[in-house]
mmCIF file of N, CA and C in Angstrom:
data_model
loop_
_atom_site.group_PDB
_atom_site.id
_atom_site.type_symbol
_atom_site.label_atom_id
_atom_site.label_comp_id
_atom_site.label_asym_id
_atom_site.label_seq_id
_atom_site.Cartn_x
_atom_site.Cartn_y
_atom_site.Cartn_z
ATOM 1 N N UNK A 1 3.713 0.813 -2.337
ATOM 2 C CA UNK A 1 4.798 0.161 -1.893
ATOM 3 C C UNK A 1 4.580 -1.183 -1.470
ATOM 4 N N UNK A 2 3.486 -1.491 -0.990
ATOM 5 C CA UNK A 2 3.101 -2.929 -0.666
ATOM 6 C C UNK A 2 2.984 -3.839 -1.987
ATOM 7 N N UNK A 3 2.608 -3.190 -3.108
ATOM 8 C CA UNK A 3 2.596 -3.886 -4.215
ATOM 9 C C UNK A 3 3.956 -4.319 -4.890
ATOM 10 N N UNK A 4 4.914 -3.254 -4.535
ATOM 11 C CA UNK A 4 6.303 -3.560 -4.983
ATOM 12 C C UNK A 4 6.791 -4.700 -4.087
ATOM 13 N N UNK A 5 6.659 -4.652 -2.816
ATOM 14 C CA UNK A 5 7.112 -5.832 -1.974
ATOM 15 C C UNK A 5 6.588 -7.061 -2.405
ATOM 16 N N UNK A 6 5.275 -7.164 -2.559
ATOM 17 C CA UNK A 6 4.739 -8.332 -2.994
ATOM 18 C C UNK A 6 5.164 -8.927 -4.397
ATOM 19 N N UNK A 7 5.174 -8.076 -5.204
ATOM 20 C CA UNK A 7 5.421 -8.432 -6.576
ATOM 21 C C UNK A 7 6.931 -8.907 -6.784
ATOM 22 N N UNK A 8 7.920 -8.312 -6.082
ATOM 23 C CA UNK A 8 9.251 -8.502 -6.139
ATOM 24 C C UNK A 8 9.458 -9.989 -5.326
ATOM 25 N N UNK A 9 8.853 -10.024 -4.204
ATOM 26 C CA UNK A 9 8.866 -11.351 -3.332
ATOM 27 C C UNK A 9 8.441 -12.480 -4.053
ATOM 28 N N UNK A 10 7.397 -12.357 -4.862
ATOM 29 C CA UNK A 10 6.866 -13.445 -5.669
ATOM 30 C C UNK A 10 7.760 -13.928 -6.715
ATOM 31 N N UNK A 11 8.510 -12.953 -7.246
ATOM 32 C CA UNK A 11 9.473 -13.258 -8.321
ATOM 33 C C UNK A 11 10.889 -13.449 -7.856
ATOM 34 N N UNK A 12 10.982 -13.507 -6.480
ATOM 35 C CA UNK A 12 12.189 -13.806 -5.717
ATOM 36 C C UNK A 12 13.189 -12.716 -6.101
ATOM 37 N N UNK A 13 12.769 -11.414 -6.267
ATOM 38 C CA UNK A 13 13.646 -10.280 -6.546
ATOM 39 C C UNK A 13 13.791 -9.367 -5.306
ATOM 40 N N UNK A 14 13.117 -9.564 -4.338
ATOM 41 C CA UNK A 14 13.236 -8.721 -3.109
ATOM 42 C C UNK A 14 14.487 -9.060 -2.436
ATOM 43 N N UNK A 15 15.366 -7.974 -2.334
ATOM 44 C CA UNK A 15 16.602 -7.977 -1.554
ATOM 45 C C UNK A 15 16.368 -7.178 -0.348
ATOM 46 N N UNK A 16 17.389 -7.351 0.618
ATOM 47 C CA UNK A 16 17.294 -6.497 1.747
ATOM 48 C C UNK A 16 17.472 -5.220 1.576
ATOM 49 N N UNK A 17 18.371 -4.762 0.420
ATOM 50 C CA UNK A 17 18.417 -3.337 0.071
ATOM 51 C C UNK A 17 17.202 -2.765 -0.513
ATOM 52 N N UNK A 18 16.364 -3.503 -1.343
ATOM 53 C CA UNK A 18 15.189 -3.022 -1.721
ATOM 54 C C UNK A 18 14.202 -2.846 -0.736
ATOM 55 N N UNK A 19 14.091 -3.885 0.217
ATOM 56 C CA UNK A 19 13.221 -3.609 1.341
ATOM 57 C C UNK A 19 13.613 -2.404 2.229
ATOM 58 N N UNK A 20 14.803 -2.139 2.406
ATOM 59 C CA UNK A 20 15.138 -0.964 3.089
ATOM 60 C C UNK A 20 14.715 0.369 2.363
ATOM 61 N N UNK A 21 14.912 0.424 1.086
ATOM 62 C CA UNK A 21 14.570 1.567 0.348
ATOM 63 C C UNK A 21 13.066 1.665 0.309
ATOM 64 N N UNK A 22 12.216 0.719 0.256
ATOM 65 C CA UNK A 22 10.730 0.732 0.545
ATOM 66 C C UNK A 22 10.434 1.295 1.779
ATOM 67 N N UNK A 23 11.065 0.758 2.838
ATOM 68 C CA UNK A 23 10.810 1.300 4.325
ATOM 69 C C UNK A 23 11.106 2.778 4.335
ATOM 70 N N UNK A 24 12.159 3.296 3.681
ATOM 71 C CA UNK A 24 12.473 4.608 3.691
ATOM 72 C C UNK A 24 11.509 5.448 3.149
ATOM 73 N N UNK A 25 11.131 4.948 1.914
ATOM 74 C CA UNK A 25 10.019 5.748 1.070
ATOM 75 C C UNK A 25 8.820 5.956 1.999
ATOM 76 N N UNK A 26 8.321 4.807 2.512
ATOM 77 C CA UNK A 26 7.148 4.830 3.408
ATOM 78 C C UNK A 26 7.345 5.811 4.659
ATOM 79 N N UNK A 27 8.508 5.752 5.131
ATOM 80 C CA UNK A 27 8.749 6.616 6.270
ATOM 81 C C UNK A 27 8.785 8.138 5.789
ATOM 82 N N UNK A 28 9.379 8.464 4.751
ATOM 83 C CA UNK A 28 9.243 9.749 4.172
ATOM 84 C C UNK A 28 7.820 10.198 3.958
ATOM 85 N N UNK A 29 7.038 9.340 3.396
ATOM 86 C CA UNK A 29 5.636 9.789 2.976
ATOM 87 C C UNK A 29 4.899 10.002 4.310
ATOM 88 N N UNK A 30 4.959 9.185 5.425
ATOM 89 C CA UNK A 30 4.365 9.436 6.624
ATOM 90 C C UNK A 30 4.821 10.730 7.191
ATOM 91 N N UNK A 31 6.030 11.055 7.117
ATOM 92 C CA UNK A 31 6.544 12.280 7.702
ATOM 93 C C UNK A 31 5.997 13.496 6.907
ATOM 94 N N UNK A 32 5.839 13.265 5.594
ATOM 95 C CA UNK A 32 5.284 14.440 4.721
ATOM 96 C C UNK A 32 3.878 14.680 5.134
ATOM 97 N N UNK A 33 2.961 13.549 5.344
ATOM 98 C CA UNK A 33 1.598 13.745 5.847
ATOM 99 C C UNK A 33 1.545 14.456 7.137
ATOM 100 N N UNK A 34 2.431 13.918 8.047
ATOM 101 C CA UNK A 34 2.520 14.425 9.450
ATOM 102 C C UNK A 34 2.797 16.110 9.396
ATOM 103 N N UNK A 35 3.690 16.436 8.539
ATOM 104 C CA UNK A 35 4.064 17.884 8.314
ATOM 105 C C UNK A 35 2.970 18.724 7.925
ATOM 106 N N UNK A 36 1.953 18.226 7.497
ATOM 107 C CA UNK A 36 0.754 19.015 7.128
ATOM 108 C C UNK A 36 -0.211 19.233 8.384
ATOM 109 N N UNK A 37 0.161 18.757 9.485
ATOM 110 C CA UNK A 37 -0.431 18.750 10.776
ATOM 111 C C UNK A 37 -1.752 17.866 10.741
ATOM 112 N N UNK A 38 -1.616 16.631 9.912
ATOM 113 C CA UNK A 38 -2.622 15.704 9.920
ATOM 114 C C UNK A 38 -1.850 14.377 10.413
ATOM 115 N N UNK A 39 -2.467 13.743 11.433
ATOM 116 C CA UNK A 39 -2.032 12.509 11.865
ATOM 117 C C UNK A 39 -2.186 11.362 10.840
ATOM 118 N N UNK A 40 -0.948 10.935 10.332
ATOM 119 C CA UNK A 40 -1.066 9.903 9.110
ATOM 120 C C UNK A 40 -1.760 8.722 9.577
ATOM 121 N N UNK A 41 -1.597 8.352 10.727
ATOM 122 C CA UNK A 41 -2.207 7.097 11.329
ATOM 123 C C UNK A 41 -3.751 7.201 11.444
ATOM 124 N N UNK A 42 -4.307 8.429 11.578
ATOM 125 C CA UNK A 42 -5.694 8.603 11.715
ATOM 126 C C UNK A 42 -6.415 8.546 10.316
ATOM 127 N N UNK A 43 -5.607 8.787 9.281
ATOM 128 C CA UNK A 43 -6.347 8.996 7.884
ATOM 129 C C UNK A 43 -5.978 7.895 7.089
ATOM 130 N N UNK A 44 -4.970 7.083 7.231
ATOM 131 C CA UNK A 44 -4.483 6.098 6.337
ATOM 132 C C UNK A 44 -5.101 4.715 6.879
ATOM 133 N N UNK A 45 -5.444 3.856 6.068
ATOM 134 C CA UNK A 45 -5.969 2.604 6.435
ATOM 135 C C UNK A 45 -4.802 1.647 7.070
ATOM 136 N N UNK A 46 -5.269 0.593 7.701
ATOM 137 C CA UNK A 46 -4.250 -0.242 8.354
ATOM 138 C C UNK A 46 -3.335 -0.959 7.196
ATOM 139 N N UNK A 47 -2.257 -1.324 7.586
ATOM 140 C CA UNK A 47 -1.384 -2.016 6.705
ATOM 141 C C UNK A 47 -1.799 -3.228 5.933
ATOM 142 N N UNK A 48 -2.936 -3.865 6.718
ATOM 143 C CA UNK A 48 -3.421 -5.103 6.111
ATOM 144 C C UNK A 48 -4.225 -4.697 4.864
ATOM 145 N N UNK A 49 -4.823 -3.670 4.764
ATOM 146 C CA UNK A 49 -5.551 -3.059 3.721
ATOM 147 C C UNK A 49 -4.717 -3.006 2.489
ATOM 148 N N UNK A 50 -3.532 -2.321 2.655
ATOM 149 C CA UNK A 50 -2.551 -2.118 1.574
ATOM 150 C C UNK A 50 -2.133 -3.551 0.962
ATOM 151 N N UNK A 51 -1.782 -4.432 1.927
ATOM 152 C CA UNK A 51 -1.343 -5.790 1.521
ATOM 153 C C UNK A 51 -2.468 -6.504 0.660
ATOM 154 N N UNK A 52 -3.758 -6.318 1.149
ATOM 155 C CA UNK A 52 -4.828 -6.989 0.494
ATOM 156 C C UNK A 52 -5.104 -6.425 -0.913
ATOM 157 N N UNK A 53 -5.006 -5.122 -0.947
ATOM 158 C CA UNK A 53 -5.150 -4.493 -2.332
ATOM 159 C C UNK A 53 -4.093 -4.857 -3.153
ATOM 160 N N UNK A 54 -2.859 -4.909 -2.752
ATOM 161 C CA UNK A 54 -1.687 -5.315 -3.606
ATOM 162 C C UNK A 54 -1.800 -6.732 -3.975
ATOM 163 N N UNK A 55 -2.206 -7.605 -3.193
ATOM 164 C CA UNK A 55 -2.486 -9.013 -3.570
ATOM 165 C C UNK A 55 -3.514 -9.198 -4.698
ATOM 166 N N UNK A 56 -4.548 -8.501 -4.532
ATOM 167 C CA UNK A 56 -5.714 -8.491 -5.436
ATOM 168 C C UNK A 56 -5.223 -7.947 -6.875
ATOM 169 N N UNK A 57 -4.403 -6.864 -6.835
ATOM 170 C CA UNK A 57 -3.850 -6.457 -8.069
ATOM 171 C C UNK A 57 -2.865 -7.381 -8.798
ATOM 172 N N UNK A 58 -2.109 -7.946 -7.925
ATOM 173 C CA UNK A 58 -1.240 -9.006 -8.497
ATOM 174 C C UNK A 58 -2.068 -10.170 -9.127
ATOM 175 N N UNK A 59 -3.037 -10.576 -8.457
ATOM 176 C CA UNK A 59 -3.899 -11.737 -8.785
ATOM 177 C C UNK A 59 -4.604 -11.271 -10.189
ATOM 178 N N UNK A 60 -5.070 -10.046 -10.261
ATOM 179 C CA UNK A 60 -5.754 -9.595 -11.543
ATOM 180 C C UNK A 60 -4.602 -9.416 -12.664
ATOM 181 N N UNK A 61 -3.432 -9.056 -12.345
ATOM 182 C CA UNK A 61 -2.490 -9.004 -13.384
ATOM 183 C C UNK A 61 -2.093 -10.315 -14.040
ATOM 184 N N UNK A 62 -2.060 -11.313 -13.007
ATOM 185 C CA UNK A 62 -1.617 -12.739 -13.423
ATOM 186 C C UNK A 62 -2.857 -13.537 -13.896
ATOM 187 N N UNK A 63 -3.927 -13.010 -13.955
ATOM 188 C CA UNK A 63 -5.162 -13.707 -14.426
ATOM 189 C C UNK A 63 -5.810 -14.681 -13.451
ATOM 190 N N UNK A 64 -5.362 -14.569 -12.135
ATOM 191 C CA UNK A 64 -5.960 -15.535 -11.140
ATOM 192 C C UNK A 64 -7.214 -14.916 -10.761
ATOM 193 N N UNK A 65 -7.456 -13.608 -10.780
ATOM 194 C CA UNK A 65 -8.659 -12.963 -10.332
ATOM 195 C C UNK A 65 -9.202 -12.066 -11.584
ATOM 196 N N UNK A 66 -10.511 -11.997 -11.675
ATOM 197 C CA UNK A 66 -11.123 -11.067 -12.691
ATOM 198 C C UNK A 66 -11.693 -9.858 -11.968
ATOM 199 N N UNK A 67 -11.745 -8.744 -12.704
ATOM 200 C CA UNK A 67 -12.270 -7.505 -12.156
ATOM 201 C C UNK A 67 -13.595 -7.845 -11.519
ATOM 202 N N UNK A 68 -14.443 -8.395 -12.224
ATOM 203 C CA UNK A 68 -15.922 -8.647 -11.665
ATOM 204 C C UNK A 68 -16.081 -9.458 -10.547
ATOM 205 N N UNK A 69 -15.065 -10.326 -10.173
ATOM 206 C CA UNK A 69 -15.160 -11.112 -8.910
ATOM 207 C C UNK A 69 -14.536 -10.481 -7.673
ATOM 208 N N UNK A 70 -13.970 -9.265 -7.730
ATOM 209 C CA UNK A 70 -13.396 -8.650 -6.822
ATOM 210 C C UNK A 70 -14.451 -7.914 -5.777
ATOM 211 N N UNK A 71 -14.322 -8.278 -4.547
ATOM 212 C CA UNK A 71 -15.227 -7.400 -3.588
ATOM 213 C C UNK A 71 -14.836 -5.981 -3.665
ATOM 214 N N UNK A 72 -15.712 -5.238 -2.996
ATOM 215 C CA UNK A 72 -15.404 -3.669 -2.815
ATOM 216 C C UNK A 72 -14.127 -3.632 -1.806
ATOM 217 N N UNK A 73 -12.994 -3.103 -2.315
ATOM 218 C CA UNK A 73 -11.912 -2.859 -1.334
ATOM 219 C C UNK A 73 -11.469 -1.463 -1.338
ATOM 220 N N UNK A 74 -12.501 -0.526 -1.477
ATOM 221 C CA UNK A 74 -12.234 0.806 -1.422
ATOM 222 C C UNK A 74 -11.725 1.188 -0.042
ATOM 223 N N UNK A 75 -11.081 2.292 -0.034
ATOM 224 C CA UNK A 75 -10.250 2.748 1.193
ATOM 225 C C UNK A 75 -11.342 3.025 2.259
ATOM 226 N N UNK A 76 -11.252 2.481 3.518
ATOM 227 C CA UNK A 76 -12.137 2.652 4.535
ATOM 228 C C UNK A 76 -12.027 4.153 4.972
ATOM 229 N N UNK A 77 -10.985 4.920 4.707
ATOM 230 C CA UNK A 77 -10.784 6.265 5.111
ATOM 231 C C UNK A 77 -10.757 7.388 4.026
ATOM 232 N N UNK A 78 -11.270 6.860 2.798
ATOM 233 C CA UNK A 78 -11.175 7.891 1.770
ATOM 234 C C UNK A 78 -11.980 9.131 2.076
ATOM 235 N N UNK A 79 -13.187 8.958 2.719
ATOM 236 C CA UNK A 79 -13.952 10.271 3.015
ATOM 237 C C UNK A 79 -13.258 11.137 4.071
ATOM 238 N N UNK A 80 -12.527 10.492 4.935
ATOM 239 C CA UNK A 80 -11.738 11.349 5.927
ATOM 240 C C UNK A 80 -10.627 12.106 5.323
ATOM 241 N N UNK A 81 -9.970 11.408 4.395
ATOM 242 C CA UNK A 81 -8.805 12.096 3.594
ATOM 243 C C UNK A 81 -9.221 13.099 2.789
ATOM 244 N N UNK A 82 -10.361 12.944 2.188
ATOM 245 C CA UNK A 82 -10.954 13.943 1.273
ATOM 246 C C UNK A 82 -11.502 15.105 2.163
ATOM 247 N N UNK A 83 -11.941 14.927 3.237
ATOM 248 C CA UNK A 83 -12.564 15.974 4.103
ATOM 249 C C UNK A 83 -11.492 17.034 4.655
ATOM 250 N N UNK A 84 -10.266 16.601 4.692
ATOM 251 C CA UNK A 84 -9.215 17.414 5.099
ATOM 252 C C UNK A 84 -8.956 18.483 4.110
ATOM 253 N N UNK A 85 -9.255 18.179 2.750
ATOM 254 C CA UNK A 85 -8.887 19.084 1.698
ATOM 255 C C UNK A 85 -7.453 19.220 1.430
ATOM 256 N N UNK A 86 -7.073 20.224 0.619
ATOM 257 C CA UNK A 86 -5.663 20.407 0.370
ATOM 258 C C UNK A 86 -5.173 21.686 1.153
ATOM 259 N N UNK A 87 -4.041 21.565 1.555
ATOM 260 C CA UNK A 87 -3.348 22.795 2.406
ATOM 261 C C UNK A 87 -2.313 23.537 1.414
#
């Protein structure tokens, strides 16, 4: 969702309505994770991580950055998410 926000704002397509829809989707996703008895805030990276990855992706798509020049931006919590398994 962070990618959609950045992409649409750079093209000046981000409206208040779209912003609200995105916030609603994020809220629903957090509730879905919480419904599995997993604290979403303990397993998800900070918001800054999502913004950084979204910006890198946009830079790569527009040719400003090449794949070989990107530092490792893997999720800092990937192992903890995987360790919970599927319920």
